[in-house]
């Protein structure tokens, strides 16, 4: 029989696989489907399409403002229980969107969708994996992001196929059912398992935990620097992805937009797979610096190579790999630096900063492209991404 210590060193594969399913559904139904359904939403409410995306940005901003409170709830009541409530809330919010009688109700429902997304997506899932088995949480997070990386690959075609025969309202109702009958029971099962573990766990002083390797006196500064680095990476990532087609068109590469888009998703998954196989012993801070180099590095390649088609393809691969690793380090670096105690609260603060910048970044880049031009805007974007490299490298000096 394996000992308790041996079990604590094993990745909880069943939990990771179960969470992988809910992450694919969570991101697929609450995030990736929106861009496909948005044009019909605009027609339904007699809105210009940019106003529909503006409503999404407002919803993301509202979600970011609630994230710190949600992080506290991960620690206080358990991430599994919060994710169960989140799945129910997601189903209700999607249903409210589908039946919204006017624009005002639709916007309120969309805000509810984004708040529910924070309850069930990566931040919550990472916190749950840390609570289940903190000693191997970094590996568990890597495995989870590898599985969840297929969310766009699966749900873009599913949403397109459903929307060919159904209205956007009916598609959202189907997605509400997925969150209700698949995700909610899985999260409740994981929550019950976590509660059983807590009842049978040793005294709190002996309970499994991970100690952070950043000195206590440097943690406040270290956290601020880490969040700044993550926020800059989020700014570059969200701005580039939202404006990918007009950016390519402005550089004379409009015809390659579809090809560039097809390379991005596999590159994300590929970088996570490479890290899982070859990066097992690579410190999270090193991986974070690599991700921070790849994201603006891809932008620089695009800027210097345009209008070269191979250059645009290289941009997509490099940028996609950086984004793939970025998803991992947002979970593993806080654990390495600050430990497992209070991890949910830390994730809440990180989610808030990232979501707020992700909400405003598309507008900032659109303004820059209109007033400064595409080339100058890309240069500024790459420079901001370069600052994230400096921020993350500077954390090493605090240790």
Tab-separated table of C-alpha atoms in Angstrom, residues 145-146 149 233 237 241 260-276 278 282 286-299 301 312-330:
chain	number	residue	atom	x	y	z
A	145	UNK	CA	-3.701	23.949	-19.039
A	146	UNK	CA	-2.660	21.353	-21.611
A	149	UNK	CA	-5.917	24.507	-24.358
A	233	UNK	CA	1.613	40.553	-20.668
A	237	UNK	CA	-1.980	39.559	-25.468
A	241	UNK	CA	-5.746	39.071	-30.314
A	260	UNK	CA	-2.299	33.046	-38.783
A	261	UNK	CA	-5.362	32.266	-36.669
A	262	UNK	CA	-5.123	28.540	-37.321
A	263	UNK	CA	-1.513	28.451	-36.072
A	264	UNK	CA	-2.164	30.285	-32.811
A	265	UNK	CA	-4.171	27.598	-30.969
A	266	UNK	CA	-1.901	24.626	-31.757
A	267	UNK	CA	1.119	26.729	-30.762
A	268	UNK	CA	-0.419	27.358	-27.335
A	269	UNK	CA	-0.990	23.653	-26.779
A	270	UNK	CA	2.424	22.774	-28.232
A	271	UNK	CA	4.294	25.013	-25.799
A	272	UNK	CA	2.415	23.491	-22.858
A	273	UNK	CA	3.212	19.975	-24.078
A	274	UNK	CA	6.903	20.821	-24.495
A	275	UNK	CA	6.965	22.264	-20.997
A	276	UNK	CA	5.222	19.193	-19.561
A	278	UNK	CA	10.984	18.765	-20.929
A	282	UNK	CA	12.357	24.339	-14.701
A	286	UNK	CA	12.361	31.015	-15.425
A	287	UNK	CA	9.287	29.833	-17.306
A	288	UNK	CA	7.580	33.169	-16.654
A	289	UNK	CA	10.543	35.066	-18.113
A	290	UNK	CA	10.482	32.819	-21.204
A	291	UNK	CA	6.756	33.526	-21.660
A	292	UNK	CA	7.374	37.249	-21.193
A	293	UNK	CA	10.059	37.136	-23.904
A	294	UNK	CA	7.962	35.185	-26.404
A	295	UNK	CA	4.865	37.422	-26.317
A	296	UNK	CA	6.531	40.738	-27.279
A	297	UNK	CA	9.082	38.764	-29.290
A	298	UNK	CA	6.316	37.617	-31.589
A	299	UNK	CA	5.154	41.218	-32.004
A	301	UNK	CA	8.917	39.518	-35.529
A	312	UNK	CA	3.342	36.426	-40.013
A	313	UNK	CA	3.286	32.661	-39.498
A	314	UNK	CA	6.379	32.880	-37.279
A	315	UNK	CA	4.635	35.622	-35.281
A	316	UNK	CA	1.608	33.384	-34.734
A	317	UNK	CA	3.725	30.457	-33.529
A	318	UNK	CA	5.948	32.530	-31.206
A	319	UNK	CA	3.059	34.595	-29.852
A	320	UNK	CA	0.915	31.493	-29.359
A	321	UNK	CA	3.686	29.672	-27.496
A	322	UNK	CA	4.133	32.655	-25.192
A	323	UNK	CA	0.415	32.778	-24.434
A	324	UNK	CA	0.372	29.040	-23.771
A	325	UNK	CA	3.135	29.330	-21.182
A	326	UNK	CA	1.586	32.482	-19.718
A	327	UNK	CA	-1.512	30.510	-18.692
A	328	UNK	CA	0.710	28.099	-16.757
A	329	UNK	CA	2.861	30.636	-14.919
A	330	UNK	CA	-0.117	32.653	-13.666
